[in-house]
């Protein structure tokens, strides 16, 4: 398999493209959908999706991270690779079929919005076919990138062609859920190129249940404060508030793909390095990653804080002005998610320190439920946003404290405090432009250009003056390219 893998830079580029295509699609569809089906329609879709998502995560348990890690460790042995894949995928199929049956029962007996619920069932069914973990473990990110581009382009075209009025919420739901199913099934055309399925005994399949369950608990806990807030909003408030919250969160998630792409690429690489016992490379990668995500987070979080009040009505329409305040609150979570992502994907999971990951997400989930229950009735979507801030902060804090004697994350983060100051100044500058010029597309464009220019110039100046290692790495990379091009 060695010859089929790319370097970290290419893998990051592929996965970044994968994330961008997945998350940028809303940049095309969200303004259109928001105006066509409105906040209530988006709320109905988000609410029914959130419920189907819980069946989905029980269908796959912790297979995603577990399968990625296991495949990464045995990827150079074809026999071991086939064995591990067969055991994990067998368990996944059994679980997925069982949860699909339970979801059908839920649709028949419990739900009120039965038509949308049935259509969301394609999301649950997609778990049977999801082998993204295999390709990520083999560091074959180009395959998932190709899949994603094809499916997302098709999804956008179908939405623009078929969804024309508030009565077309069911069409939107069907397009989105069926697209998910197709995107997972599509990957099986590639599976046979890299692995062969071998019959497994019940004992061999069962031996994977415990580690999968251990990694499932944090997945479940994470979903509580990423998905449950929409269900609680729907039950304790209104579909409109779910729509506001969903759109605000969607905007936050778009640039976050840049950061999560780094974690996805580094997990299999770090798992392989840890298996080979190279501690120095582990420390170097984590230090550089922590600095890089701090820089990226500053640009993303403070940038969103500055433009949120203009971005929301310009992007989604006047009905969604309330999204601005929610977006500004959720922007704070970018830092916490980024730092926790480095610790989780590059240290905890590769080193099988799953108990820390589990504890941190459980703390976050419990705090989120409590705060949502207290604040949603009065503050609605803003209350849910505050609950998410507390949850993400607590997850990050527990992880930082747990590894403080092994990873000086606080030192890495604080070494870039000047970057945080630059980001804050940018946010104030951009916000003042919005207040002075008012809400318009031209104002938003000016905010983005001015903020981006200021942050880039100020950050480059700081990195150059301090002769930071990111600056040196960048200069060395440019020098190598010049040498290669001159040959």
mmCIF file with all atom_site columns, N, CA, C and O in Angstrom, residues 283-332:
data_model
loop_
_atom_site.group_PDB
_atom_site.id
_atom_site.type_symbol
_atom_site.label_atom_id
_atom_site.label_alt_id
_atom_site.label_comp_id
_atom_site.label_asym_id
_atom_site.label_entity_id
_atom_site.label_seq_id
_atom_site.pdbx_PDB_ins_code
_atom_site.Cartn_x
_atom_site.Cartn_y
_atom_site.Cartn_z
_atom_site.occupancy
_atom_site.B_iso_or_equiv
_atom_site.pdbx_formal_charge
_atom_site.auth_seq_id
_atom_site.auth_comp_id
_atom_site.auth_asym_id
_atom_site.auth_atom_id
_atom_site.pdbx_PDB_model_num
ATOM 1   N N  . UNK A 1 283 ? 5.972   14.560 19.158 1.00 0.00 ? 283 UNK A N  1
ATOM 2   C CA . UNK A 1 283 ? 6.040   15.864 19.827 1.00 0.00 ? 283 UNK A CA 1
ATOM 3   C C  . UNK A 1 283 ? 6.150   17.010 18.829 1.00 0.00 ? 283 UNK A C  1
ATOM 4   O O  . UNK A 1 283 ? 5.506   18.056 18.991 1.00 0.00 ? 283 UNK A O  1
ATOM 5   N N  . UNK A 1 284 ? 6.966   16.821 17.787 1.00 0.00 ? 284 UNK A N  1
ATOM 6   C CA . UNK A 1 284 ? 7.148   17.872 16.782 1.00 0.00 ? 284 UNK A CA 1
ATOM 7   C C  . UNK A 1 284 ? 5.853   18.157 16.030 1.00 0.00 ? 284 UNK A C  1
ATOM 8   O O  . UNK A 1 284 ? 5.486   19.315 15.819 1.00 0.00 ? 284 UNK A O  1
ATOM 9   N N  . UNK A 1 285 ? 5.175   17.108 15.631 1.00 0.00 ? 285 UNK A N  1
ATOM 10  C CA . UNK A 1 285 ? 3.921   17.283 14.891 1.00 0.00 ? 285 UNK A CA 1
ATOM 11  C C  . UNK A 1 285 ? 2.866   17.996 15.731 1.00 0.00 ? 285 UNK A C  1
ATOM 12  O O  . UNK A 1 285 ? 2.151   18.876 15.250 1.00 0.00 ? 285 UNK A O  1
ATOM 13  N N  . UNK A 1 286 ? 2.755   17.592 17.004 1.00 0.00 ? 286 UNK A N  1
ATOM 14  C CA . UNK A 1 286 ? 1.737   18.193 17.870 1.00 0.00 ? 286 UNK A CA 1
ATOM 15  C C  . UNK A 1 286 ? 2.043   19.667 18.123 1.00 0.00 ? 286 UNK A C  1
ATOM 16  O O  . UNK A 1 286 ? 1.132   20.509 18.099 1.00 0.00 ? 286 UNK A O  1
ATOM 17  N N  . UNK A 1 287 ? 3.307   19.990 18.373 1.00 0.00 ? 287 UNK A N  1
ATOM 18  C CA . UNK A 1 287 ? 3.679   21.388 18.620 1.00 0.00 ? 287 UNK A CA 1
ATOM 19  C C  . UNK A 1 287 ? 3.343   22.277 17.408 1.00 0.00 ? 287 UNK A C  1
ATOM 20  O O  . UNK A 1 287 ? 2.718   23.334 17.552 1.00 0.00 ? 287 UNK A O  1
ATOM 21  N N  . UNK A 1 288 ? 3.737   21.832 16.241 1.00 0.00 ? 288 UNK A N  1
ATOM 22  C CA . UNK A 1 288 ? 3.482   22.614 15.029 1.00 0.00 ? 288 UNK A CA 1
ATOM 23  C C  . UNK A 1 288 ? 1.983   22.707 14.749 1.00 0.00 ? 288 UNK A C  1
ATOM 24  O O  . UNK A 1 288 ? 1.460   23.762 14.378 1.00 0.00 ? 288 UNK A O  1
ATOM 25  N N  . UNK A 1 289 ? 1.264   21.599 14.960 1.00 0.00 ? 289 UNK A N  1
ATOM 26  C CA . UNK A 1 289 ? -0.185  21.591 14.730 1.00 0.00 ? 289 UNK A CA 1
ATOM 27  C C  . UNK A 1 289 ? -0.902  22.546 15.669 1.00 0.00 ? 289 UNK A C  1
ATOM 28  O O  . UNK A 1 289 ? -1.821  23.259 15.262 1.00 0.00 ? 289 UNK A O  1
ATOM 29  N N  . UNK A 1 290 ? -0.483  22.566 16.946 1.00 0.00 ? 290 UNK A N  1
ATOM 30  C CA . UNK A 1 290 ? -1.115  23.447 17.931 1.00 0.00 ? 290 UNK A CA 1
ATOM 31  C C  . UNK A 1 290 ? -0.933  24.912 17.543 1.00 0.00 ? 290 UNK A C  1
ATOM 32  O O  . UNK A 1 290 ? -1.862  25.721 17.646 1.00 0.00 ? 290 UNK A O  1
ATOM 33  N N  . UNK A 1 291 ? 0.245   25.249 17.079 1.00 0.00 ? 291 UNK A N  1
ATOM 34  C CA . UNK A 1 291 ? 0.500   26.624 16.646 1.00 0.00 ? 291 UNK A CA 1
ATOM 35  C C  . UNK A 1 291 ? -0.310  26.967 15.403 1.00 0.00 ? 291 UNK A C  1
ATOM 36  O O  . UNK A 1 291 ? -0.887  28.048 15.292 1.00 0.00 ? 291 UNK A O  1
ATOM 37  N N  . UNK A 1 292 ? -0.342  26.031 14.463 1.00 0.00 ? 292 UNK A N  1
ATOM 38  C CA . UNK A 1 292 ? -1.052  26.282 13.211 1.00 0.00 ? 292 UNK A CA 1
ATOM 39  C C  . UNK A 1 292 ? -2.550  26.482 13.442 1.00 0.00 ? 292 UNK A C  1
ATOM 40  O O  . UNK A 1 292 ? -3.156  27.404 12.882 1.00 0.00 ? 292 UNK A O  1
ATOM 41  N N  . UNK A 1 293 ? -3.168  25.636 14.285 1.00 0.00 ? 293 UNK A N  1
ATOM 42  C CA . UNK A 1 293 ? -4.613  25.774 14.509 1.00 0.00 ? 293 UNK A CA 1
ATOM 43  C C  . UNK A 1 293 ? -4.931  27.029 15.319 1.00 0.00 ? 293 UNK A C  1
ATOM 44  O O  . UNK A 1 293 ? -6.027  27.602 15.177 1.00 0.00 ? 293 UNK A O  1
ATOM 45  N N  . UNK A 1 294 ? -4.005  27.472 16.163 1.00 0.00 ? 294 UNK A N  1
ATOM 46  C CA . UNK A 1 294 ? -4.226  28.725 16.890 1.00 0.00 ? 294 UNK A CA 1
ATOM 47  C C  . UNK A 1 294 ? -4.266  29.896 15.914 1.00 0.00 ? 294 UNK A C  1
ATOM 48  O O  . UNK A 1 294 ? -5.123  30.780 16.020 1.00 0.00 ? 294 UNK A O  1
ATOM 49  N N  . UNK A 1 295 ? -3.366  29.880 14.953 1.00 0.00 ? 295 UNK A N  1
ATOM 50  C CA . UNK A 1 295 ? -3.340  30.928 13.926 1.00 0.00 ? 295 UNK A CA 1
ATOM 51  C C  . UNK A 1 295 ? -4.631  30.900 13.094 1.00 0.00 ? 295 UNK A C  1
ATOM 52  O O  . UNK A 1 295 ? -5.280  31.930 12.884 1.00 0.00 ? 295 UNK A O  1
ATOM 53  N N  . UNK A 1 296 ? -4.992  29.715 12.619 1.00 0.00 ? 296 UNK A N  1
ATOM 54  C CA . UNK A 1 296 ? -6.199  29.574 11.798 1.00 0.00 ? 296 UNK A CA 1
ATOM 55  C C  . UNK A 1 296 ? -7.460  29.938 12.589 1.00 0.00 ? 296 UNK A C  1
ATOM 56  O O  . UNK A 1 296 ? -8.364  30.597 12.068 1.00 0.00 ? 296 UNK A O  1
ATOM 57  N N  . UNK A 1 297 ? -7.512  29.501 13.847 1.00 0.00 ? 297 UNK A N  1
ATOM 58  C CA . UNK A 1 297 ? -8.684  29.788 14.685 1.00 0.00 ? 297 UNK A CA 1
ATOM 59  C C  . UNK A 1 297 ? -8.871  31.270 14.909 1.00 0.00 ? 297 UNK A C  1
ATOM 60  O O  . UNK A 1 297 ? -10.005 31.772 14.936 1.00 0.00 ? 297 UNK A O  1
ATOM 61  N N  . UNK A 1 298 ? -7.772  31.984 15.085 1.00 0.00 ? 298 UNK A N  1
ATOM 62  C CA . UNK A 1 298 ? -7.852  33.431 15.292 1.00 0.00 ? 298 UNK A CA 1
ATOM 63  C C  . UNK A 1 298 ? -8.458  34.114 14.076 1.00 0.00 ? 298 UNK A C  1
ATOM 64  O O  . UNK A 1 298 ? -9.320  35.000 14.201 1.00 0.00 ? 298 UNK A O  1
ATOM 65  N N  . UNK A 1 299 ? -8.011  33.701 12.898 1.00 0.00 ? 299 UNK A N  1
ATOM 66  C CA . UNK A 1 299 ? -8.541  34.297 11.671 1.00 0.00 ? 299 UNK A CA 1
ATOM 67  C C  . UNK A 1 299 ? -10.034 33.975 11.514 1.00 0.00 ? 299 UNK A C  1
ATOM 68  O O  . UNK A 1 299 ? -10.840 34.847 11.182 1.00 0.00 ? 299 UNK A O  1
ATOM 69  N N  . UNK A 1 300 ? -10.393 32.721 11.763 1.00 0.00 ? 300 UNK A N  1
ATOM 70  C CA . UNK A 1 300 ? -11.783 32.281 11.571 1.00 0.00 ? 300 UNK A CA 1
ATOM 71  C C  . UNK A 1 300 ? -12.728 32.876 12.616 1.00 0.00 ? 300 UNK A C  1
ATOM 72  O O  . UNK A 1 300 ? -13.751 33.486 12.277 1.00 0.00 ? 300 UNK A O  1
ATOM 73  N N  . UNK A 1 301 ? -12.380 32.682 13.889 1.00 0.00 ? 301 UNK A N  1
ATOM 74  C CA . UNK A 1 301 ? -13.281 33.102 14.970 1.00 0.00 ? 301 UNK A CA 1
ATOM 75  C C  . UNK A 1 301 ? -13.478 34.610 15.009 1.00 0.00 ? 301 UNK A C  1
ATOM 76  O O  . UNK A 1 301 ? -14.609 35.114 15.023 1.00 0.00 ? 301 UNK A O  1
ATOM 77  N N  . UNK A 1 302 ? -12.380 35.357 15.039 1.00 0.00 ? 302 UNK A N  1
ATOM 78  C CA . UNK A 1 302 ? -12.503 36.811 15.116 1.00 0.00 ? 302 UNK A CA 1
ATOM 79  C C  . UNK A 1 302 ? -13.081 37.397 13.832 1.00 0.00 ? 302 UNK A C  1
ATOM 80  O O  . UNK A 1 302 ? -13.801 38.399 13.860 1.00 0.00 ? 302 UNK A O  1
ATOM 81  N N  . UNK A 1 303 ? -12.777 36.762 12.699 1.00 0.00 ? 303 UNK A N  1
ATOM 82  C CA . UNK A 1 303 ? -13.361 37.216 11.443 1.00 0.00 ? 303 UNK A CA 1
ATOM 83  C C  . UNK A 1 303 ? -14.873 37.075 11.451 1.00 0.00 ? 303 UNK A C  1
ATOM 84  O O  . UNK A 1 303 ? -15.602 37.997 11.055 1.00 0.00 ? 303 UNK A O  1
ATOM 85  N N  . UNK A 1 304 ? -15.366 35.923 11.906 1.00 0.00 ? 304 UNK A N  1
ATOM 86  C CA . UNK A 1 304 ? -16.813 35.696 11.975 1.00 0.00 ? 304 UNK A CA 1
ATOM 87  C C  . UNK A 1 304 ? -17.486 36.631 12.976 1.00 0.00 ? 304 UNK A C  1
ATOM 88  O O  . UNK A 1 304 ? -18.594 37.116 12.739 1.00 0.00 ? 304 UNK A O  1
ATOM 89  N N  . UNK A 1 305 ? -16.816 36.873 14.108 1.00 0.00 ? 305 UNK A N  1
ATOM 90  C CA . UNK A 1 305 ? -17.382 37.812 15.085 1.00 0.00 ? 305 UNK A CA 1
ATOM 91  C C  . UNK A 1 305 ? -17.591 39.191 14.467 1.00 0.00 ? 305 UNK A C  1
ATOM 92  O O  . UNK A 1 305 ? -18.592 39.861 14.709 1.00 0.00 ? 305 UNK A O  1
ATOM 93  N N  . UNK A 1 306 ? -16.626 39.608 13.658 1.00 0.00 ? 306 UNK A N  1
ATOM 94  C CA . UNK A 1 306 ? -16.692 40.942 13.071 1.00 0.00 ? 306 UNK A CA 1
ATOM 95  C C  . UNK A 1 306 ? -17.764 41.099 12.009 1.00 0.00 ? 306 UNK A C  1
ATOM 96  O O  . UNK A 1 306 ? -18.400 42.147 11.907 1.00 0.00 ? 306 UNK A O  1
ATOM 97  N N  . UNK A 1 307 ? -17.991 40.054 11.194 1.00 0.00 ? 307 UNK A N  1
ATOM 98  C CA . UNK A 1 307 ? -18.916 40.193 10.056 1.00 0.00 ? 307 UNK A CA 1
ATOM 99  C C  . UNK A 1 307 ? -20.318 39.654 10.327 1.00 0.00 ? 307 UNK A C  1
ATOM 100 O O  . UNK A 1 307 ? -21.211 39.809 9.491  1.00 0.00 ? 307 UNK A O  1
ATOM 101 N N  . UNK A 1 308 ? -20.532 39.005 11.464 1.00 0.00 ? 308 UNK A N  1
ATOM 102 C CA . UNK A 1 308 ? -21.778 38.253 11.703 1.00 0.00 ? 308 UNK A CA 1
ATOM 103 C C  . UNK A 1 308 ? -23.044 39.089 11.525 1.00 0.00 ? 308 UNK A C  1
ATOM 104 O O  . UNK A 1 308 ? -24.031 38.625 10.940 1.00 0.00 ? 308 UNK A O  1
ATOM 105 N N  . UNK A 1 309 ? -23.060 40.325 12.036 1.00 0.00 ? 309 UNK A N  1
ATOM 106 C CA . UNK A 1 309 ? -24.282 41.132 11.975 1.00 0.00 ? 309 UNK A CA 1
ATOM 107 C C  . UNK A 1 309 ? -24.638 41.539 10.549 1.00 0.00 ? 309 UNK A C  1
ATOM 108 O O  . UNK A 1 309 ? -25.810 41.812 10.245 1.00 0.00 ? 309 UNK A O  1
ATOM 109 N N  . UNK A 1 310 ? -23.662 41.589 9.663  1.00 0.00 ? 310 UNK A N  1
ATOM 110 C CA . UNK A 1 310 ? -23.910 41.902 8.253  1.00 0.00 ? 310 UNK A CA 1
ATOM 111 C C  . UNK A 1 310 ? -24.113 40.622 7.454  1.00 0.00 ? 310 UNK A C  1
ATOM 112 O O  . UNK A 1 310 ? -24.981 40.543 6.576  1.00 0.00 ? 310 UNK A O  1
ATOM 113 N N  . UNK A 1 311 ? -23.315 39.607 7.767  1.00 0.00 ? 311 UNK A N  1
ATOM 114 C CA . UNK A 1 311 ? -23.360 38.354 7.019  1.00 0.00 ? 311 UNK A CA 1
ATOM 115 C C  . UNK A 1 311 ? -24.728 37.677 7.086  1.00 0.00 ? 311 UNK A C  1
ATOM 116 O O  . UNK A 1 311 ? -25.243 37.197 6.069  1.00 0.00 ? 311 UNK A O  1
ATOM 117 N N  . UNK A 1 312 ? -25.332 37.631 8.266  1.00 0.00 ? 312 UNK A N  1
ATOM 118 C CA . UNK A 1 312 ? -26.594 36.894 8.449  1.00 0.00 ? 312 UNK A CA 1
ATOM 119 C C  . UNK A 1 312 ? -27.716 37.395 7.534  1.00 0.00 ? 312 UNK A C  1
ATOM 120 O O  . UNK A 1 312 ? -28.287 36.614 6.770  1.00 0.00 ? 312 UNK A O  1
ATOM 121 N N  . UNK A 1 313 ? -28.056 38.687 7.559  1.00 0.00 ? 313 UNK A N  1
ATOM 122 C CA . UNK A 1 313 ? -29.140 39.139 6.677  1.00 0.00 ? 313 UNK A CA 1
ATOM 123 C C  . UNK A 1 313 ? -28.770 39.142 5.199  1.00 0.00 ? 313 UNK A C  1
ATOM 124 O O  . UNK A 1 313 ? -29.619 38.893 4.345  1.00 0.00 ? 313 UNK A O  1
ATOM 125 N N  . UNK A 1 314 ? -27.495 39.410 4.880  1.00 0.00 ? 314 UNK A N  1
ATOM 126 C CA . UNK A 1 314 ? -27.074 39.407 3.477  1.00 0.00 ? 314 UNK A CA 1
ATOM 127 C C  . UNK A 1 314 ? -27.123 37.996 2.904  1.00 0.00 ? 314 UNK A C  1
ATOM 128 O O  . UNK A 1 314 ? -27.597 37.780 1.786  1.00 0.00 ? 314 UNK A O  1
ATOM 129 N N  . UNK A 1 315 ? -26.670 37.036 3.686  1.00 0.00 ? 315 UNK A N  1
ATOM 130 C CA . UNK A 1 315 ? -26.539 35.666 3.195  1.00 0.00 ? 315 UNK A CA 1
ATOM 131 C C  . UNK A 1 315 ? -27.869 34.919 3.209  1.00 0.00 ? 315 UNK A C  1
ATOM 132 O O  . UNK A 1 315 ? -28.243 34.255 2.237  1.00 0.00 ? 315 UNK A O  1
ATOM 133 N N  . UNK A 1 316 ? -28.596 35.016 4.321  1.00 0.00 ? 316 UNK A N  1
ATOM 134 C CA . UNK A 1 316 ? -29.819 34.227 4.490  1.00 0.00 ? 316 UNK A CA 1
ATOM 135 C C  . UNK A 1 316 ? -31.113 35.010 4.207  1.00 0.00 ? 316 UNK A C  1
ATOM 136 O O  . UNK A 1 316 ? -32.162 34.404 4.020  1.00 0.00 ? 316 UNK A O  1
ATOM 137 N N  . UNK A 1 317 ? -31.055 36.331 4.228  1.00 0.00 ? 317 UNK A N  1
ATOM 138 C CA . UNK A 1 317 ? -32.263 37.130 4.064  1.00 0.00 ? 317 UNK A CA 1
ATOM 139 C C  . UNK A 1 317 ? -32.665 37.793 5.376  1.00 0.00 ? 317 UNK A C  1
ATOM 140 O O  . UNK A 1 317 ? -32.211 37.407 6.459  1.00 0.00 ? 317 UNK A O  1
ATOM 141 N N  . UNK A 1 318 ? -33.523 38.799 5.283  1.00 0.00 ? 318 UNK A N  1
ATOM 142 C CA . UNK A 1 318 ? -33.910 39.582 6.462  1.00 0.00 ? 318 UNK A CA 1
ATOM 143 C C  . UNK A 1 318 ? -34.599 38.749 7.544  1.00 0.00 ? 318 UNK A C  1
ATOM 144 O O  . UNK A 1 318 ? -34.568 39.106 8.722  1.00 0.00 ? 318 UNK A O  1
ATOM 145 N N  . UNK A 1 319 ? -35.231 37.632 7.139  1.00 0.00 ? 319 UNK A N  1
ATOM 146 C CA . UNK A 1 319 ? -35.904 36.773 8.120  1.00 0.00 ? 319 UNK A CA 1
ATOM 147 C C  . UNK A 1 319 ? -34.922 36.178 9.115  1.00 0.00 ? 319 UNK A C  1
ATOM 148 O O  . UNK A 1 319 ? -35.288 35.791 10.221 1.00 0.00 ? 319 UNK A O  1
ATOM 149 N N  . UNK A 1 320 ? -33.629 36.151 8.734  1.00 0.00 ? 320 UNK A N  1
ATOM 150 C CA . UNK A 1 320 ? -32.621 35.472 9.554  1.00 0.00 ? 320 UNK A CA 1
ATOM 151 C C  . UNK A 1 320 ? -31.655 36.447 10.231 1.00 0.00 ? 320 UNK A C  1
ATOM 152 O O  . UNK A 1 320 ? -30.521 36.078 10.543 1.00 0.00 ? 320 UNK A O  1
ATOM 153 N N  . UNK A 1 321 ? -32.097 37.677 10.473 1.00 0.00 ? 321 UNK A N  1
ATOM 154 C CA . UNK A 1 321 ? -31.237 38.648 11.172 1.00 0.00 ? 321 UNK A CA 1
ATOM 155 C C  . UNK A 1 321 ? -30.776 38.107 12.525 1.00 0.00 ? 321 UNK A C  1
ATOM 156 O O  . UNK A 1 321 ? -29.654 38.347 12.965 1.00 0.00 ? 321 UNK A O  1
ATOM 157 N N  . UNK A 1 322 ? -31.655 37.339 13.186 1.00 0.00 ? 322 UNK A N  1
ATOM 158 C CA . UNK A 1 322 ? -31.335 36.784 14.511 1.00 0.00 ? 322 UNK A CA 1
ATOM 159 C C  . UNK A 1 322 ? -30.118 35.864 14.475 1.00 0.00 ? 322 UNK A C  1
ATOM 160 O O  . UNK A 1 322 ? -29.481 35.629 15.505 1.00 0.00 ? 322 UNK A O  1
ATOM 161 N N  . UNK A 1 323 ? -29.798 35.348 13.299 1.00 0.00 ? 323 UNK A N  1
ATOM 162 C CA . UNK A 1 323 ? -28.635 34.451 13.180 1.00 0.00 ? 323 UNK A CA 1
ATOM 163 C C  . UNK A 1 323 ? -27.330 35.167 13.516 1.00 0.00 ? 323 UNK A C  1
ATOM 164 O O  . UNK A 1 323 ? -26.350 34.535 13.908 1.00 0.00 ? 323 UNK A O  1
ATOM 165 N N  . UNK A 1 324 ? -27.292 36.496 13.358 1.00 0.00 ? 324 UNK A N  1
ATOM 166 C CA . UNK A 1 324 ? -26.065 37.247 13.611 1.00 0.00 ? 324 UNK A CA 1
ATOM 167 C C  . UNK A 1 324 ? -25.559 37.085 15.031 1.00 0.00 ? 324 UNK A C  1
ATOM 168 O O  . UNK A 1 324 ? -24.382 36.805 15.263 1.00 0.00 ? 324 UNK A O  1
ATOM 169 N N  . UNK A 1 325 ? -26.454 37.274 16.015 1.00 0.00 ? 325 UNK A N  1
ATOM 170 C CA . UNK A 1 325 ? -26.056 37.148 17.425 1.00 0.00 ? 325 UNK A CA 1
ATOM 171 C C  . UNK A 1 325 ? -25.657 35.710 17.759 1.00 0.00 ? 325 UNK A C  1
ATOM 172 O O  . UNK A 1 325 ? -24.704 35.471 18.511 1.00 0.00 ? 325 UNK A O  1
ATOM 173 N N  . UNK A 1 326 ? -26.386 34.754 17.210 1.00 0.00 ? 326 UNK A N  1
ATOM 174 C CA . UNK A 1 326 ? -26.075 33.338 17.463 1.00 0.00 ? 326 UNK A CA 1
ATOM 175 C C  . UNK A 1 326 ? -24.701 32.998 16.880 1.00 0.00 ? 326 UNK A C  1
ATOM 176 O O  . UNK A 1 326 ? -23.888 32.316 17.512 1.00 0.00 ? 326 UNK A O  1
ATOM 177 N N  . UNK A 1 327 ? -24.443 33.510 15.681 1.00 0.00 ? 327 UNK A N  1
ATOM 178 C CA . UNK A 1 327 ? -23.169 33.272 15.013 1.00 0.00 ? 327 UNK A CA 1
ATOM 179 C C  . UNK A 1 327 ? -22.002 33.848 15.820 1.00 0.00 ? 327 UNK A C  1
ATOM 180 O O  . UNK A 1 327 ? -20.945 33.229 15.954 1.00 0.00 ? 327 UNK A O  1
ATOM 181 N N  . UNK A 1 328 ? -22.214 35.041 16.361 1.00 0.00 ? 328 UNK A N  1
ATOM 182 C CA . UNK A 1 328 ? -21.155 35.681 17.150 1.00 0.00 ? 328 UNK A CA 1
ATOM 183 C C  . UNK A 1 328 ? -20.836 34.858 18.401 1.00 0.00 ? 328 UNK A C  1
ATOM 184 O O  . UNK A 1 328 ? -19.668 34.704 18.776 1.00 0.00 ? 328 UNK A O  1
ATOM 185 N N  . UNK A 1 329 ? -21.862 34.321 19.024 1.00 0.00 ? 329 UNK A N  1
ATOM 186 C CA . UNK A 1 329 ? -21.639 33.478 20.202 1.00 0.00 ? 329 UNK A CA 1
ATOM 187 C C  . UNK A 1 329 ? -20.910 32.189 19.836 1.00 0.00 ? 329 UNK A C  1
ATOM 188 O O  . UNK A 1 329 ? -19.921 31.808 20.476 1.00 0.00 ? 329 UNK A O  1
ATOM 189 N N  . UNK A 1 330 ? -21.374 31.517 18.793 1.00 0.00 ? 330 UNK A N  1
ATOM 190 C CA . UNK A 1 330 ? -20.781 30.231 18.400 1.00 0.00 ? 330 UNK A CA 1
ATOM 191 C C  . UNK A 1 330 ? -19.351 30.381 17.891 1.00 0.00 ? 330 UNK A C  1
ATOM 192 O O  . UNK A 1 330 ? -18.579 29.409 17.910 1.00 0.00 ? 330 UNK A O  1
ATOM 193 N N  . UNK A 1 331 ? -18.968 31.585 17.428 1.00 0.00 ? 331 UNK A N  1
ATOM 194 C CA . UNK A 1 331 ? -17.605 31.804 16.937 1.00 0.00 ? 331 UNK A CA 1
ATOM 195 C C  . UNK A 1 331 ? -16.559 31.509 18.010 1.00 0.00 ? 331 UNK A C  1
ATOM 196 O O  . UNK A 1 331 ? -15.443 31.068 17.705 1.00 0.00 ? 331 UNK A O  1
ATOM 197 N N  . UNK A 1 332 ? -16.925 31.733 19.256 1.00 0.00 ? 332 UNK A N  1
ATOM 198 C CA . UNK A 1 332 ? -15.998 31.500 20.372 1.00 0.00 ? 332 UNK A CA 1
ATOM 199 C C  . UNK A 1 332 ? -15.579 30.031 20.428 1.00 0.00 ? 332 UNK A C  1
ATOM 200 O O  . UNK A 1 332 ? -14.450 29.708 20.810 1.00 0.00 ? 332 UNK A O  1
#
